[in-house]
Short mmCIF file of N, CA and C in Angstrom, two decimals:
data_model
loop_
_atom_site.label_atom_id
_atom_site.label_comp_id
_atom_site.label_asym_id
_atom_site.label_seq_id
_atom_site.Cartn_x
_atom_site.Cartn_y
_atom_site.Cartn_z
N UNK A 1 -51.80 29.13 -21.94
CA UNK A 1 -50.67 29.67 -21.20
C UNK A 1 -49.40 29.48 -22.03
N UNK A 2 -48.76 30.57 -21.90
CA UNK A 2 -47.59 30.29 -22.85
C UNK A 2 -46.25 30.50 -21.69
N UNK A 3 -45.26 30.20 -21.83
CA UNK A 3 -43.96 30.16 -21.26
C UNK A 3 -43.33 30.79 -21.41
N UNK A 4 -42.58 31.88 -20.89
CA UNK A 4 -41.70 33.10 -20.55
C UNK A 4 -40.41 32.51 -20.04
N UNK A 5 -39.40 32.56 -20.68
CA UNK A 5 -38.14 32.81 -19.26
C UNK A 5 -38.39 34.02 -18.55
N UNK A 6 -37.60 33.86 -17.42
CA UNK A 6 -37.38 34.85 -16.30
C UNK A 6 -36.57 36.15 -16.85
N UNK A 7 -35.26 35.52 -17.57
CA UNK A 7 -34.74 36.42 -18.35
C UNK A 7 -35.19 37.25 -19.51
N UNK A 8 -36.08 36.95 -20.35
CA UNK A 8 -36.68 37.52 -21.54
C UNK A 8 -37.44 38.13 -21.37
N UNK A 9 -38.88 37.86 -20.07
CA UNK A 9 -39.65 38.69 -19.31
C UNK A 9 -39.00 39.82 -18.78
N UNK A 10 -37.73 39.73 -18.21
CA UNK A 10 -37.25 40.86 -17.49
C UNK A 10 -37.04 42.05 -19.14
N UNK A 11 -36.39 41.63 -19.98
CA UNK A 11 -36.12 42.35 -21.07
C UNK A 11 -37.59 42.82 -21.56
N UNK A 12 -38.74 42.05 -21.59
CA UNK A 12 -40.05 42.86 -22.50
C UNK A 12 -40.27 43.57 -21.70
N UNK A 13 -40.24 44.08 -20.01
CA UNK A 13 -40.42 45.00 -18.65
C UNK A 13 -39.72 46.20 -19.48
N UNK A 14 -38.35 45.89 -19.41
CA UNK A 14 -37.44 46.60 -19.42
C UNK A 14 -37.66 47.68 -21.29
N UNK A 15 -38.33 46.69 -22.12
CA UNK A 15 -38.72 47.11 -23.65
C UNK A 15 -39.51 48.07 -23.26
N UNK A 16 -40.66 47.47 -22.11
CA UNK A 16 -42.06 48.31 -21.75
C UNK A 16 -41.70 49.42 -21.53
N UNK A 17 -41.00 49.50 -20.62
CA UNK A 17 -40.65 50.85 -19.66
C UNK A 17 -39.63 52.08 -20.60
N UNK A 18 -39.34 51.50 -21.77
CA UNK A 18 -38.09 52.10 -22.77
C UNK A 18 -39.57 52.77 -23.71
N UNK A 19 -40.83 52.79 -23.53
CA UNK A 19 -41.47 53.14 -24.99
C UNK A 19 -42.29 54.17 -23.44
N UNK A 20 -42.20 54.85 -22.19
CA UNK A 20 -42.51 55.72 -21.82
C UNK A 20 -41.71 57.14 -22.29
N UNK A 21 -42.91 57.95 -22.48
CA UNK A 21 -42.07 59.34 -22.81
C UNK A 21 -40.92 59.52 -21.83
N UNK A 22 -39.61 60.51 -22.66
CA UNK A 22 -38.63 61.10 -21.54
C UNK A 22 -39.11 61.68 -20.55
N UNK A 23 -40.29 62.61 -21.08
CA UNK A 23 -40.43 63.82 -20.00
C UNK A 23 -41.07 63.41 -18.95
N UNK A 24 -41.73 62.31 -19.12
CA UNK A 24 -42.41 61.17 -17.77
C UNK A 24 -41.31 60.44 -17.34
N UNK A 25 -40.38 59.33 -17.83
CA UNK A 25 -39.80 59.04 -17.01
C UNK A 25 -38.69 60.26 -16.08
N UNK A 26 -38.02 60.92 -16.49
CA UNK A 26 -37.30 61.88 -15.98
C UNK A 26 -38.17 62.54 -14.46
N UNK A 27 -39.13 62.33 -14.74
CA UNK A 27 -39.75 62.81 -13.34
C UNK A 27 -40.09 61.82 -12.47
N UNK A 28 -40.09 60.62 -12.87
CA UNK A 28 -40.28 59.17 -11.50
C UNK A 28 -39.09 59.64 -10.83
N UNK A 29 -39.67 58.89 -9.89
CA UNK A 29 -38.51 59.22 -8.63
C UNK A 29 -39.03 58.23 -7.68
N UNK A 30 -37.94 57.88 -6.89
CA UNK A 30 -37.96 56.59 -5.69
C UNK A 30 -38.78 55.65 -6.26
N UNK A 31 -38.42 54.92 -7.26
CA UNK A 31 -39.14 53.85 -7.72
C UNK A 31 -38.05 52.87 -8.52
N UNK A 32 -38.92 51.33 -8.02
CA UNK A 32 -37.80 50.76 -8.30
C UNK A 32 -39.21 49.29 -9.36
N UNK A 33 -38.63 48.89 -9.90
CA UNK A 33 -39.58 48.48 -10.74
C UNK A 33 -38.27 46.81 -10.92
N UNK A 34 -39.69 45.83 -10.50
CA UNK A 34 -39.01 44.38 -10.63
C UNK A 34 -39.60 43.40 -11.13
N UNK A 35 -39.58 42.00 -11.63
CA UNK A 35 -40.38 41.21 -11.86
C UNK A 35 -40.59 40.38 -11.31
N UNK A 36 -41.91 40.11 -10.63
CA UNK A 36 -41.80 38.86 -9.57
C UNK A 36 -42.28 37.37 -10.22
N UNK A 37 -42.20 36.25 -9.39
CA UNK A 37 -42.54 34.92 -10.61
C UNK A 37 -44.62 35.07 -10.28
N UNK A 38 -44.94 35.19 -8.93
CA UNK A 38 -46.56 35.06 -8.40
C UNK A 38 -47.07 36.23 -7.46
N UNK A 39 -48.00 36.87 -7.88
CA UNK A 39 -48.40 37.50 -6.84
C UNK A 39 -49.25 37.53 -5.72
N UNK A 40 -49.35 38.14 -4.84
CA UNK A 40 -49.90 37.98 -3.62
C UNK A 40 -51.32 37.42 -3.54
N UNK A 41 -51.79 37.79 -4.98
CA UNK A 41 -53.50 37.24 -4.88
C UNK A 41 -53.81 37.11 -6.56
N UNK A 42 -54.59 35.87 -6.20
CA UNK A 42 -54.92 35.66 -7.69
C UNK A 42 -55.08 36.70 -8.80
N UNK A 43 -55.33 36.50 -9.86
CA UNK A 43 -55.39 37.39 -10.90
C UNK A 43 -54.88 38.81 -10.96
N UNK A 44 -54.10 39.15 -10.11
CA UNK A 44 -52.90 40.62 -10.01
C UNK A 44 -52.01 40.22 -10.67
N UNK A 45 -51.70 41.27 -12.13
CA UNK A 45 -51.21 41.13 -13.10
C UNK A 45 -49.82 41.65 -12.67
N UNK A 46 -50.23 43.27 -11.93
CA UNK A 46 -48.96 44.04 -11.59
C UNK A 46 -49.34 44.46 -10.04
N UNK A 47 -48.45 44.97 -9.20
CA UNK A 47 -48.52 45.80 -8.15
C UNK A 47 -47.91 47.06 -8.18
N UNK A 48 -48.37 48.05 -7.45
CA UNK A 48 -47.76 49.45 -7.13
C UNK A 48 -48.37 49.62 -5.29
N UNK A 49 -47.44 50.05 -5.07
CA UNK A 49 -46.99 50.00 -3.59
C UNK A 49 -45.92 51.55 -3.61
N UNK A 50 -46.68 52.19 -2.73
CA UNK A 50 -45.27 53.38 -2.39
C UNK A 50 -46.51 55.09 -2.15
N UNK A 51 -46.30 55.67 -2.52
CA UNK A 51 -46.46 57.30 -2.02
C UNK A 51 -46.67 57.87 -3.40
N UNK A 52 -47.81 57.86 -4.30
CA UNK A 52 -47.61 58.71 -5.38
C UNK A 52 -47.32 60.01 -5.64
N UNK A 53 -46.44 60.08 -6.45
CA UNK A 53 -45.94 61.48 -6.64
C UNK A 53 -46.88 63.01 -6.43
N UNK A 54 -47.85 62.66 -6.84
CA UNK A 54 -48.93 64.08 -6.62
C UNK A 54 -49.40 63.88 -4.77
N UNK A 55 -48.87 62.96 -4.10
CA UNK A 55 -49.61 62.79 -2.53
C UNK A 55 -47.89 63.23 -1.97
N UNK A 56 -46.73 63.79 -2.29
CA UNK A 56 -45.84 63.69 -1.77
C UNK A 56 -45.43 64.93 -1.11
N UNK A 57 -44.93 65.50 -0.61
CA UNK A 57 -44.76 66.84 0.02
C UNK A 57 -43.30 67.04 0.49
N UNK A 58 -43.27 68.31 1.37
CA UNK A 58 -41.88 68.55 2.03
C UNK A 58 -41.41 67.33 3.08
N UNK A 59 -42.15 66.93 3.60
CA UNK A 59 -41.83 66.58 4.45
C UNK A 59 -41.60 64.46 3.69
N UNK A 60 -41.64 64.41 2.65
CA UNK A 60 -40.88 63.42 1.64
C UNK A 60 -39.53 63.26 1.67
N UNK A 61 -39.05 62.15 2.23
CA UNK A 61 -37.44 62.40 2.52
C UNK A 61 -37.16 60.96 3.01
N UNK A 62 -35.82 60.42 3.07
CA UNK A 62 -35.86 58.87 3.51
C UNK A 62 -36.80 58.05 3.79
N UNK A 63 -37.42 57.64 2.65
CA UNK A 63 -38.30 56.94 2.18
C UNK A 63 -37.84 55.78 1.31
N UNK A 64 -38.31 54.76 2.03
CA UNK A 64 -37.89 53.17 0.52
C UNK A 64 -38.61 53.78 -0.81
N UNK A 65 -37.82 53.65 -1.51
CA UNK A 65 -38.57 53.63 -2.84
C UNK A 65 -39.78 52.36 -3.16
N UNK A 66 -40.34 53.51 -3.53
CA UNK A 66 -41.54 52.97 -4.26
C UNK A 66 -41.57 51.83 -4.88
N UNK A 67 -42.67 51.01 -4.80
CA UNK A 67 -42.20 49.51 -5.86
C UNK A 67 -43.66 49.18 -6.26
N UNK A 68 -42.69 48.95 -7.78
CA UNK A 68 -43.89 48.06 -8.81
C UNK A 68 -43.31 46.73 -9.50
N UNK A 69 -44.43 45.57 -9.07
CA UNK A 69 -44.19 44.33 -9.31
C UNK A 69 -44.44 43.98 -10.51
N UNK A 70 -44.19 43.45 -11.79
CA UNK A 70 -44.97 42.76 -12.57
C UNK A 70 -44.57 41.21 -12.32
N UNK A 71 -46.39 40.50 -12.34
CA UNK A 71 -46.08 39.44 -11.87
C UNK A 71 -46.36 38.27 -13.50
N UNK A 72 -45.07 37.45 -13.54
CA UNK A 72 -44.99 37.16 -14.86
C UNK A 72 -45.78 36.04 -14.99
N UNK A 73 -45.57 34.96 -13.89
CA UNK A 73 -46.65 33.69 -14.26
C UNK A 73 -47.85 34.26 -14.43
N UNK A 74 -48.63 35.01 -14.06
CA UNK A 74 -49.20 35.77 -13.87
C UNK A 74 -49.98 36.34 -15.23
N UNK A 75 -49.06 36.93 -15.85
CA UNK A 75 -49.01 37.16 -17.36
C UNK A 75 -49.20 36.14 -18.17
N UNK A 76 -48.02 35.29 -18.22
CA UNK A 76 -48.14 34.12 -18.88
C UNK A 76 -49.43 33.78 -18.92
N UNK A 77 -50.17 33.50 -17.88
CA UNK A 77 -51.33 31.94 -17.93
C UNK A 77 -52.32 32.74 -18.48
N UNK A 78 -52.47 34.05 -18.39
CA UNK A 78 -53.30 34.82 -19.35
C UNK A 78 -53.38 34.98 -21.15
N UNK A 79 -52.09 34.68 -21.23
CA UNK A 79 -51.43 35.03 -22.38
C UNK A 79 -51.39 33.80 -23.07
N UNK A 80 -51.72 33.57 -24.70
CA UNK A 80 -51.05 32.45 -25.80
C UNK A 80 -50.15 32.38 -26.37
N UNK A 81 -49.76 33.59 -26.91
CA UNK A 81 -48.69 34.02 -27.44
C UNK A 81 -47.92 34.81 -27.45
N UNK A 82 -46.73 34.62 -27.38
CA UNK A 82 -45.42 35.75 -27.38
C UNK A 82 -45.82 37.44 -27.41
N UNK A 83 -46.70 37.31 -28.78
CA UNK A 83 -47.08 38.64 -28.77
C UNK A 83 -48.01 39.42 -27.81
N UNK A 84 -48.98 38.47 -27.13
CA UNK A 84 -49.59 38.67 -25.98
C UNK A 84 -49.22 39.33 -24.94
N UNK A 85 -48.33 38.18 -24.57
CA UNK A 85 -46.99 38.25 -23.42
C UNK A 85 -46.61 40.51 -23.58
N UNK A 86 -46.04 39.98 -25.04
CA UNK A 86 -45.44 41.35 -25.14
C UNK A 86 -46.46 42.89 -24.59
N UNK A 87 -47.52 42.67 -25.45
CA UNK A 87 -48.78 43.57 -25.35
C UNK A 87 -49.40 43.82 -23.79
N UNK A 88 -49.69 42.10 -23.15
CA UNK A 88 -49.82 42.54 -21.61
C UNK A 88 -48.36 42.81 -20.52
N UNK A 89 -47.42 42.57 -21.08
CA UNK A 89 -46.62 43.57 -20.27
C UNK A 89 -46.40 44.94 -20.59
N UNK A 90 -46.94 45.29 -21.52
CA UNK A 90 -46.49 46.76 -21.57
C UNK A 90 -47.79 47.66 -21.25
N UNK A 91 -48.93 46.69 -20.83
CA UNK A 91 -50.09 47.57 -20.45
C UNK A 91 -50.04 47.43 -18.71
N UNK A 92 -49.76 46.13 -18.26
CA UNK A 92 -49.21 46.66 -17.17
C UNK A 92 -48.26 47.28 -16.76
N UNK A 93 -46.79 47.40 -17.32
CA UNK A 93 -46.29 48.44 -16.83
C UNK A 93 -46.88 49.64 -16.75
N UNK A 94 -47.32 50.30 -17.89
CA UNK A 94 -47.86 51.45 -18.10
C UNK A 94 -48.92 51.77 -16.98
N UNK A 95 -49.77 50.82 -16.67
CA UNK A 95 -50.75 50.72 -15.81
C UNK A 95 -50.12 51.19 -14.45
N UNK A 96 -49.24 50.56 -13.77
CA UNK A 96 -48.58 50.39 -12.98
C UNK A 96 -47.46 51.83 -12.79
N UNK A 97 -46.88 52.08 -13.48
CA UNK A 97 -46.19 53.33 -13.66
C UNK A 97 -47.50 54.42 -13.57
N UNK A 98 -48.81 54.85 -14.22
CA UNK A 98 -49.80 55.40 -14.17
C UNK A 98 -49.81 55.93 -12.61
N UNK A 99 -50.19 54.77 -11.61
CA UNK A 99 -50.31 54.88 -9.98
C UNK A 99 -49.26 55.70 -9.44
N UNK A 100 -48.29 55.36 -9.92
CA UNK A 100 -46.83 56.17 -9.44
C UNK A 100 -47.44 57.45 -9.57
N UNK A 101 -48.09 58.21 -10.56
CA UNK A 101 -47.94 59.61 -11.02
C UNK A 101 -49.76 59.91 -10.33
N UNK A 102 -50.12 59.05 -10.02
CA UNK A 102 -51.39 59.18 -9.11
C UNK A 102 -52.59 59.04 -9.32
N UNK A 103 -52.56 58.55 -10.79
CA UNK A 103 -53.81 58.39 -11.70
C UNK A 103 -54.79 57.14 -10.81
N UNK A 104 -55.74 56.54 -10.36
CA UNK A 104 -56.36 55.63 -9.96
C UNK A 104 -56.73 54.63 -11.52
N UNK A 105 -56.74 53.53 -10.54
CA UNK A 105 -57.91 52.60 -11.77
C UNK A 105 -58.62 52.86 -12.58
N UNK A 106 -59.64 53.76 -12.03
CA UNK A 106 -61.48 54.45 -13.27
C UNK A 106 -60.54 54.83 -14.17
N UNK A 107 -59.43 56.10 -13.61
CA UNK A 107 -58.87 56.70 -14.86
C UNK A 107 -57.92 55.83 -16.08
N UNK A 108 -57.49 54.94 -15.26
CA UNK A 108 -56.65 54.53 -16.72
C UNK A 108 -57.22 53.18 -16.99
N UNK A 109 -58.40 53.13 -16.61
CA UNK A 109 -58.91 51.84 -17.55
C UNK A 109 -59.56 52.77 -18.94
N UNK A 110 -60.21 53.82 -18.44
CA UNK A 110 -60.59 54.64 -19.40
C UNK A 110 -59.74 55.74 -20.55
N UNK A 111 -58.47 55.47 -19.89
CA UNK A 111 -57.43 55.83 -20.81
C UNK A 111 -57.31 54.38 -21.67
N UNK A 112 -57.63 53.12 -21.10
CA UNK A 112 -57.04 51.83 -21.98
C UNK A 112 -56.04 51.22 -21.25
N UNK A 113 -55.28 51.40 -20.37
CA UNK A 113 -54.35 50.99 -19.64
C UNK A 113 -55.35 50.19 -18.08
#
């Protein structure tokens, strides 16, 4: 297990989410993306919670935005090294951002994510 600040974790999220194409992010919508310290159940790296974009319709309208957790202790105790750290946050984001756009699990484990 290696050790993260809260602050530096928030910045490799924030690195993660900076190496998605424009033309993908430009189309998220109602999503709000945070880092939590533990998640709700063991070994959940990330969460996505919300209405994916391909399930959304007219009738989509005052709605909480969407939310994706990455959970960092979480990361950490998985992780040895920094570079780890770095590598599994940016596969969960990606992972996690994936759900947003409606992809399931089968598919993006088999993409690698």
């Amino acid at each position: 297990m290696i050790e993260v600040t809260r602050e530096k974790f928030e910045e490799l999220v924030a690195e993660a989410l900076d190496t998605i194409p424009p033309e993908l992010t430009r189309v998220m919508n109602n999503v709000v993306v945070t880092v939590v310290d533990d998640p709700p159940q063991p070994n959940l790296l990330g969460l996505y919670t919300g209405i994916p974009l391909t399930e959304r319709g007219d009738w989509y309208s005052a709605v909480l935005p969407d939310r994706i957790e990455i959970y960092r202790n979480a990361i950490c105790r998985v992780c040895d090294t920094e570079e780890q750290v770095v590598r599994e946050v940016r596969i969960t984001v990606v992972h996690e951002v994936g759900h947003h756009f409606g992809i399931d699990d089968a598919r993006l484990h088999e993409l690698g994510w």
